[in-house]
mmCIF file of C-alpha atoms and ligand atoms in Angstrom:
data_model
loop_
_atom_site.group_PDB
_atom_site.id
_atom_site.type_symbol
_atom_site.label_atom_id
_atom_site.label_comp_id
_atom_site.label_asym_id
_atom_site.label_seq_id
_atom_site.Cartn_x
_atom_site.Cartn_y
_atom_site.Cartn_z
ATOM 1 C CA MET A 1 70.228 -36.985 164.517
ATOM 2 C CA ILE A 2 72.747 -39.850 164.449
ATOM 3 C CA VAL A 3 74.703 -40.768 161.314
ATOM 4 C CA LEU A 4 77.382 -43.446 161.007
ATOM 5 C CA ASN A 5 79.419 -43.700 157.802
ATOM 6 C CA HIS A 6 81.750 -46.681 157.446
ATOM 7 C CA VAL A 7 82.522 -46.726 161.140
ATOM 8 C CA GLY A 8 85.141 -49.136 162.430
ATOM 9 C CA LYS A 9 86.592 -49.625 165.892
ATOM 10 C CA GLN A 10 89.641 -51.674 166.718
ATOM 11 C CA TYR A 11 90.981 -52.314 170.174
ATOM 12 C CA GLY A 12 94.720 -52.666 169.893
ATOM 13 C CA ARG A 13 96.043 -53.917 166.593
ATOM 14 C CA MET A 14 94.217 -57.158 166.330
ATOM 15 C CA HIS A 15 90.771 -56.902 167.762
ATOM 16 C CA THR A 16 87.992 -55.531 165.551
ATOM 17 C CA ALA A 17 84.952 -54.610 167.642
ATOM 18 C CA LEU A 18 83.098 -52.795 164.827
ATOM 19 C CA ALA A 19 83.592 -52.927 161.057
ATOM 20 C CA ASP A 20 82.047 -50.735 158.342
ATOM 21 C CA VAL A 21 78.893 -49.849 160.259
ATOM 22 C CA ASN A 22 76.478 -47.538 158.434
ATOM 23 C CA PHE A 23 73.118 -46.220 159.564
ATOM 24 C CA HIS A 24 71.029 -43.093 160.094
ATOM 25 C CA ILE A 25 68.717 -42.472 163.016
ATOM 26 C CA GLN A 26 66.292 -39.590 162.552
ATOM 27 C CA ALA A 27 65.410 -37.161 165.320
ATOM 28 C CA GLY A 28 62.576 -38.593 167.385
ATOM 29 C CA GLU A 29 63.131 -42.267 166.498
ATOM 30 C CA PHE A 30 63.122 -45.107 169.025
ATOM 31 C CA VAL A 31 65.614 -47.788 167.991
ATOM 32 C CA PHE A 32 66.871 -51.017 169.539
ATOM 33 C CA LEU A 33 70.430 -52.225 169.057
ATOM 34 C CA THR A 34 70.770 -55.941 169.512
ATOM 35 C CA GLY A 35 73.162 -58.809 168.924
ATOM 36 C CA PRO A 36 74.993 -61.509 170.850
ATOM 37 C CA SER A 37 77.434 -60.820 173.657
ATOM 38 C CA GLY A 38 80.625 -59.338 172.217
ATOM 39 C CA ALA A 39 78.898 -58.154 169.012
ATOM 40 C CA GLY A 40 79.909 -54.538 169.648
ATOM 41 C CA LYS A 41 76.797 -52.929 171.155
ATOM 42 C CA SER A 42 78.556 -51.242 174.073
ATOM 43 C CA SER A 43 81.454 -50.256 171.823
ATOM 44 C CA LEU A 44 79.026 -48.500 169.512
ATOM 45 C CA LEU A 45 77.342 -46.613 172.346
ATOM 46 C CA LYS A 46 80.744 -45.567 173.700
ATOM 47 C CA LEU A 47 81.584 -44.070 170.324
ATOM 48 C CA LEU A 48 78.322 -42.133 170.291
ATOM 49 C CA PHE A 49 79.025 -40.757 173.756
ATOM 50 C CA ARG A 50 82.521 -39.851 172.587
ATOM 51 C CA GLN A 51 83.968 -41.986 175.349
ATOM 52 C CA GLN A 52 85.998 -43.558 172.565
ATOM 53 C CA VAL A 53 86.886 -42.497 169.035
ATOM 54 C CA PRO A 54 86.378 -44.631 165.938
ATOM 55 C CA THR A 55 89.419 -46.112 164.234
ATOM 56 C CA SER A 56 87.826 -45.332 160.872
ATOM 57 C CA GLY A 57 84.755 -43.697 159.412
ATOM 58 C CA GLU A 58 82.651 -40.776 160.495
ATOM 59 C CA ILE A 59 80.019 -40.226 163.177
ATOM 60 C CA ARG A 60 77.680 -37.255 163.350
ATOM 61 C CA LEU A 61 75.405 -36.677 166.298
ATOM 62 C CA ALA A 62 73.189 -33.659 166.964
ATOM 63 C CA GLY A 63 75.263 -31.526 164.618
ATOM 64 C CA HIS A 64 78.653 -32.586 166.010
ATOM 65 C CA ARG A 65 81.251 -34.424 163.973
ATOM 66 C CA LEU A 66 82.576 -36.738 166.632
ATOM 67 C CA GLY A 67 85.812 -37.746 164.953
ATOM 68 C CA GLU A 68 87.217 -34.253 164.512
ATOM 69 C CA MET A 69 85.694 -32.814 167.630
ATOM 70 C CA PRO A 70 88.106 -30.960 169.898
ATOM 71 C CA GLU A 71 88.211 -32.181 173.516
ATOM 72 C CA LYS A 72 86.679 -28.987 174.791
ATOM 73 C CA GLU A 73 83.519 -29.610 172.801
ATOM 74 C CA ILE A 74 82.893 -32.978 174.492
ATOM 75 C CA PRO A 75 80.959 -31.500 177.453
ATOM 76 C CA VAL A 76 78.760 -29.551 175.024
ATOM 77 C CA LEU A 77 77.932 -32.782 173.212
ATOM 78 C CA ARG A 78 77.316 -34.728 176.408
ATOM 79 C CA ARG A 79 74.929 -32.130 177.782
ATOM 80 C CA LYS A 80 72.631 -32.995 174.899
ATOM 81 C CA MET A 81 72.695 -36.671 175.812
ATOM 82 C CA GLY A 82 71.499 -38.930 178.570
ATOM 83 C CA VAL A 83 73.369 -42.192 179.026
ATOM 84 C CA VAL A 84 72.598 -45.313 181.014
ATOM 85 C CA PHE A 85 75.742 -47.435 181.172
ATOM 86 C CA GLN A 86 75.732 -51.212 181.396
ATOM 87 C CA ASP A 87 77.455 -51.010 184.800
ATOM 88 C CA PHE A 88 75.446 -47.947 186.000
ATOM 89 C CA LYS A 89 78.537 -45.922 187.041
ATOM 90 C CA LEU A 90 76.847 -44.456 190.112
ATOM 91 C CA ILE A 91 79.147 -42.663 192.521
ATOM 92 C CA HIS A 92 79.007 -44.645 195.743
ATOM 93 C CA SER A 93 80.067 -41.812 198.030
ATOM 94 C CA MET A 94 77.148 -39.664 196.861
ATOM 95 C CA THR A 95 73.467 -40.051 197.722
ATOM 96 C CA VAL A 96 70.850 -40.920 195.131
ATOM 97 C CA PHE A 97 69.866 -37.249 194.937
ATOM 98 C CA GLU A 98 73.483 -36.125 194.510
ATOM 99 C CA ASN A 99 74.070 -38.702 191.795
ATOM 100 C CA VAL A 100 71.017 -37.602 189.840
ATOM 101 C CA ALA A 101 71.585 -33.869 190.353
ATOM 102 C CA PHE A 102 75.327 -34.035 189.656
ATOM 103 C CA VAL A 103 75.127 -33.038 185.985
ATOM 104 C CA LEU A 104 72.833 -30.117 186.839
ATOM 105 C CA ARG A 105 75.277 -28.944 189.495
ATOM 106 C CA ILE A 106 78.106 -29.029 186.968
ATOM 107 C CA MET A 107 75.963 -26.977 184.603
ATOM 108 C CA GLY A 108 75.443 -24.341 187.284
ATOM 109 C CA VAL A 109 71.711 -24.992 187.794
ATOM 110 C CA SER A 110 70.438 -23.434 191.038
ATOM 111 C CA PHE A 111 69.961 -25.755 194.017
ATOM 112 C CA PRO A 112 66.156 -25.409 194.199
ATOM 113 C CA GLU A 113 65.974 -26.199 190.482
ATOM 114 C CA GLN A 114 68.323 -29.185 190.965
ATOM 115 C CA LYS A 115 65.958 -30.437 193.662
ATOM 116 C CA ASN A 116 62.875 -30.025 191.461
ATOM 117 C CA ARG A 117 64.373 -31.726 188.475
ATOM 118 C CA ALA A 118 66.061 -34.558 190.383
ATOM 119 C CA PHE A 119 62.820 -35.224 192.262
ATOM 120 C CA ARG A 120 60.854 -35.279 189.019
ATOM 121 C CA ALA A 121 63.330 -37.697 187.403
ATOM 122 C CA LEU A 122 63.359 -39.979 190.448
ATOM 123 C CA LYS A 123 59.581 -39.947 190.543
ATOM 124 C CA MET A 124 59.511 -41.110 186.935
ATOM 125 C CA VAL A 125 61.421 -44.249 187.954
ATOM 126 C CA GLY A 126 59.474 -44.642 191.217
ATOM 127 C CA LEU A 127 62.382 -43.898 193.557
ATOM 128 C CA GLN A 128 61.587 -40.470 194.984
ATOM 129 C CA HIS A 129 61.546 -42.006 198.484
ATOM 130 C CA LYS A 130 65.199 -43.102 198.135
ATOM 131 C CA LEU A 131 66.634 -39.614 197.644
ATOM 132 C CA SER A 132 68.885 -39.759 200.695
ATOM 133 C CA ASN A 133 70.065 -43.336 200.337
ATOM 134 C CA PHE A 134 73.468 -44.284 199.015
ATOM 135 C CA PRO A 135 73.668 -46.511 195.923
ATOM 136 C CA LEU A 136 75.012 -49.498 197.847
ATOM 137 C CA GLN A 137 71.910 -49.418 200.060
ATOM 138 C CA LEU A 138 69.786 -50.130 196.990
ATOM 139 C CA SER A 139 69.032 -53.325 195.086
ATOM 140 C CA GLY A 140 70.569 -53.846 191.642
ATOM 141 C CA GLY A 141 67.297 -52.945 189.950
ATOM 142 C CA GLU A 142 66.945 -49.800 192.047
ATOM 143 C CA GLN A 143 70.490 -48.732 191.201
ATOM 144 C CA GLN A 144 69.640 -49.223 187.560
ATOM 145 C CA ARG A 145 66.605 -46.985 187.914
ATOM 146 C CA VAL A 146 68.738 -44.294 189.589
ATOM 147 C CA ALA A 147 71.056 -44.465 186.588
ATOM 148 C CA ILE A 148 68.029 -43.997 184.335
ATOM 149 C CA ALA A 149 66.802 -41.022 186.387
ATOM 150 C CA ARG A 150 70.258 -39.479 186.097
ATOM 151 C CA ALA A 151 70.164 -39.899 182.321
ATOM 152 C CA LEU A 152 66.760 -38.225 182.082
ATOM 153 C CA VAL A 153 67.292 -35.341 184.478
ATOM 154 C CA ASN A 154 68.704 -33.105 181.799
ATOM 155 C CA ASP A 155 65.872 -33.562 179.260
ATOM 156 C CA PRO A 156 68.323 -34.947 176.704
ATOM 157 C CA LEU A 157 67.984 -34.722 172.928
ATOM 158 C CA VAL A 158 69.333 -38.254 172.686
ATOM 159 C CA LEU A 159 69.016 -41.051 175.226
ATOM 160 C CA LEU A 160 71.490 -43.949 174.989
ATOM 161 C CA ALA A 161 70.887 -46.940 177.225
ATOM 162 C CA ASP A 162 73.071 -50.043 177.478
ATOM 163 C CA GLU A 163 71.073 -53.053 178.744
ATOM 164 C CA PRO A 164 68.889 -50.790 180.884
ATOM 165 C CA THR A 165 66.624 -53.656 181.908
ATOM 166 C CA GLY A 166 69.318 -56.262 182.467
ATOM 167 C CA ASN A 167 68.774 -56.447 186.221
ATOM 168 C CA LEU A 168 65.049 -55.876 186.320
ATOM 169 C CA ASP A 169 62.159 -58.305 186.578
ATOM 170 C CA PRO A 170 59.880 -58.416 183.521
ATOM 171 C CA ASP A 171 57.240 -56.074 184.970
ATOM 172 C CA LEU A 172 59.765 -53.443 185.877
ATOM 173 C CA ALA A 173 61.522 -53.882 182.541
ATOM 174 C CA GLN A 174 58.214 -53.176 180.826
ATOM 175 C CA GLU A 175 57.671 -50.106 183.008
ATOM 176 C CA ILE A 176 61.094 -48.741 182.110
ATOM 177 C CA MET A 177 60.350 -49.308 178.430
ATOM 178 C CA SER A 178 57.041 -47.459 178.813
ATOM 179 C CA LEU A 179 58.965 -44.651 180.460
ATOM 180 C CA PHE A 180 61.395 -44.556 177.523
ATOM 181 C CA GLU A 181 58.427 -44.445 175.162
ATOM 182 C CA ARG A 182 57.025 -41.483 177.055
ATOM 183 C CA ILE A 183 60.384 -39.704 176.892
ATOM 184 C CA ASN A 184 60.524 -40.542 173.200
ATOM 185 C CA GLY A 185 57.020 -39.120 172.807
ATOM 186 C CA GLN A 186 58.363 -35.824 174.128
ATOM 187 C CA GLY A 187 60.843 -35.739 171.248
ATOM 188 C CA THR A 188 63.946 -37.448 172.655
ATOM 189 C CA THR A 189 65.682 -39.811 170.234
ATOM 190 C CA VAL A 190 66.150 -43.149 172.008
ATOM 191 C CA LEU A 191 68.706 -45.889 171.299
ATOM 192 C CA VAL A 192 68.584 -48.941 173.554
ATOM 193 C CA ALA A 193 71.102 -51.798 173.430
ATOM 194 C CA THR A 194 69.613 -55.043 174.667
ATOM 195 C CA HIS A 195 69.804 -58.833 174.405
ATOM 196 C CA ASP A 196 66.203 -59.151 175.448
ATOM 197 C CA ARG A 197 64.371 -60.564 172.449
ATOM 198 C CA SER A 198 60.961 -60.715 174.087
ATOM 199 C CA LEU A 199 61.239 -57.041 175.001
ATOM 200 C CA ILE A 200 62.150 -56.144 171.421
ATOM 201 C CA GLN A 201 59.259 -58.202 170.076
ATOM 202 C CA ARG A 202 56.767 -56.524 172.369
ATOM 203 C CA MET A 203 57.934 -53.000 171.643
ATOM 204 C CA LYS A 204 57.612 -53.099 167.843
ATOM 205 C CA LYS A 205 60.347 -50.570 167.078
ATOM 206 C CA ARG A 206 63.113 -50.374 164.513
ATOM 207 C CA VAL A 207 65.876 -52.872 165.326
ATOM 208 C CA LEU A 208 69.562 -52.667 164.385
ATOM 209 C CA GLY A 209 71.325 -56.026 164.709
ATOM 210 C CA LEU A 210 75.069 -56.363 165.188
ATOM 211 C CA GLU A 211 76.961 -59.588 164.642
ATOM 212 C CA HIS A 212 80.721 -59.759 165.110
ATOM 213 C CA GLY A 213 80.934 -56.001 164.734
ATOM 214 C CA HIS A 214 78.981 -55.866 161.474
ATOM 215 C CA LEU A 215 75.515 -54.451 161.021
ATOM 216 C CA ALA A 216 73.704 -57.674 160.139
ATOM 217 C CA PHE A 217 70.200 -56.228 159.844
ATOM 218 C CA ASP A 218 68.192 -53.030 160.128
ATOM 219 C CA THR A 219 64.525 -53.904 160.531
ATOM 220 C CA PRO A 220 62.060 -51.013 160.409
ATOM 221 C CA ALA A 221 59.285 -50.694 162.950
ATOM 222 C CA PRO A 222 56.179 -52.595 161.858
ATOM 223 C CA SER A 223 54.166 -50.098 159.817
ATOM 224 C CA SER A 224 51.102 -50.287 162.085
ATOM 225 C CA THR A 225 53.016 -48.498 164.831
ATOM 226 C CA LEU A 226 54.496 -45.796 162.626
ATOM 227 C CA ALA A 227 51.319 -43.768 162.332
ATOM 228 C CA VAL A 228 51.138 -42.336 165.832
HETATM 229 N N1 ATP B 1 88.429 -51.750 176.101
HETATM 230 C C1 ATP B 1 88.514 -52.844 175.351
HETATM 231 N N2 ATP B 1 89.703 -53.375 175.012
HETATM 232 C C2 ATP B 1 89.782 -54.475 174.220
HETATM 233 N N3 ATP B 1 88.734 -55.123 173.723
HETATM 234 C C3 ATP B 1 87.520 -54.651 174.039
HETATM 235 C C4 ATP B 1 87.335 -53.496 174.873
HETATM 236 N N4 ATP B 1 85.995 -53.269 175.000
HETATM 237 C C5 ATP B 1 85.387 -54.237 174.291
HETATM 238 N N5 ATP B 1 86.292 -55.069 173.718
HETATM 239 C C6 ATP B 1 85.978 -56.218 172.843
HETATM 240 O O1 ATP B 1 85.196 -55.744 171.769
HETATM 241 C C7 ATP B 1 84.148 -56.682 171.461
HETATM 242 C C8 ATP B 1 82.816 -55.985 171.548
HETATM 243 O O2 ATP B 1 82.552 -55.700 172.908
HETATM 244 P P1 ATP B 1 81.268 -54.929 173.402
HETATM 245 O O3 ATP B 1 81.421 -54.659 174.843
HETATM 246 O O4 ATP B 1 81.039 -53.792 172.496
HETATM 247 O O5 ATP B 1 80.147 -56.048 173.144
HETATM 248 P P2 ATP B 1 78.618 -56.073 173.539
HETATM 249 O O6 ATP B 1 77.856 -56.355 172.277
HETATM 250 O O7 ATP B 1 78.262 -54.859 174.298
HETATM 251 O O8 ATP B 1 78.529 -57.356 174.481
HETATM 252 P P3 ATP B 1 77.610 -57.626 175.777
HETATM 253 O O9 ATP B 1 76.278 -58.022 175.220
HETATM 254 O O10 ATP B 1 78.276 -58.788 176.442
HETATM 255 O O11 ATP B 1 77.574 -56.403 176.615
HETATM 256 C C9 ATP B 1 84.312 -57.834 172.436
HETATM 257 O O12 ATP B 1 85.000 -58.858 171.773
HETATM 258 C C10 ATP B 1 85.125 -57.260 173.549
HETATM 259 O O13 ATP B 1 85.913 -58.238 174.150
HETATM 260 MG MG1 MG B 2 77.665 -54.519 176.224
#
């Protein structure tokens, strides 16, 4: 589902954010991406979302070759993906419902269907009662959950999440991870960038570790959890 071959990313001439990163993620896997601040986690997710292009190497995702992809194919790629950004990127002038339903509207989904699907996604994160609120009327954790609902509303093939539990208390963080597991159980490939070591330890999934832009380790899920 996701293949990186010798991927490098430089910002400007001097700064190397990623260097010679190689890995495969199969369809249906649940994988954590970890590493210290500045290691390149967000940079890697931005490449996968085609928000940025690699300086070198090749990325394939859901049948697309991201490097050579013409601009007009970007929306086709993104429709297959759900993304939770580190800074949420909610639109403050739109209600919670409008934020979540936005992608469906763009895709030309009928209004009743937008309502059904947005409600279902908000219910998954426990925020169906906040439909008509604006993002700035919500707590940080609630905004984060709206961002997660927005990423899930489209039943994505691939879910990318950048520190999705960064602003949540441990119970809520665990709930969000259980939600991701459920989504993963329905076939969505999940890649979660996080610093949270205790979360990673509890979840027992494959872990990719970045250090200074290099892939320092790729630890498979403990075998006891593979046979599901
Ligand atoms: N747009 C940019 N321009 C220049 N340098 C950048 C840019 N974005 C990221 N960097 C640099 O690239 C490196 C990797 O950053 P990145 O955001 O990918 O790290 P991260 O692992 O997500 O860190 P954090 O855990 O703090 O979110 C950092 O040194 C950062 O300063
Ligand atoms: Mg980051």
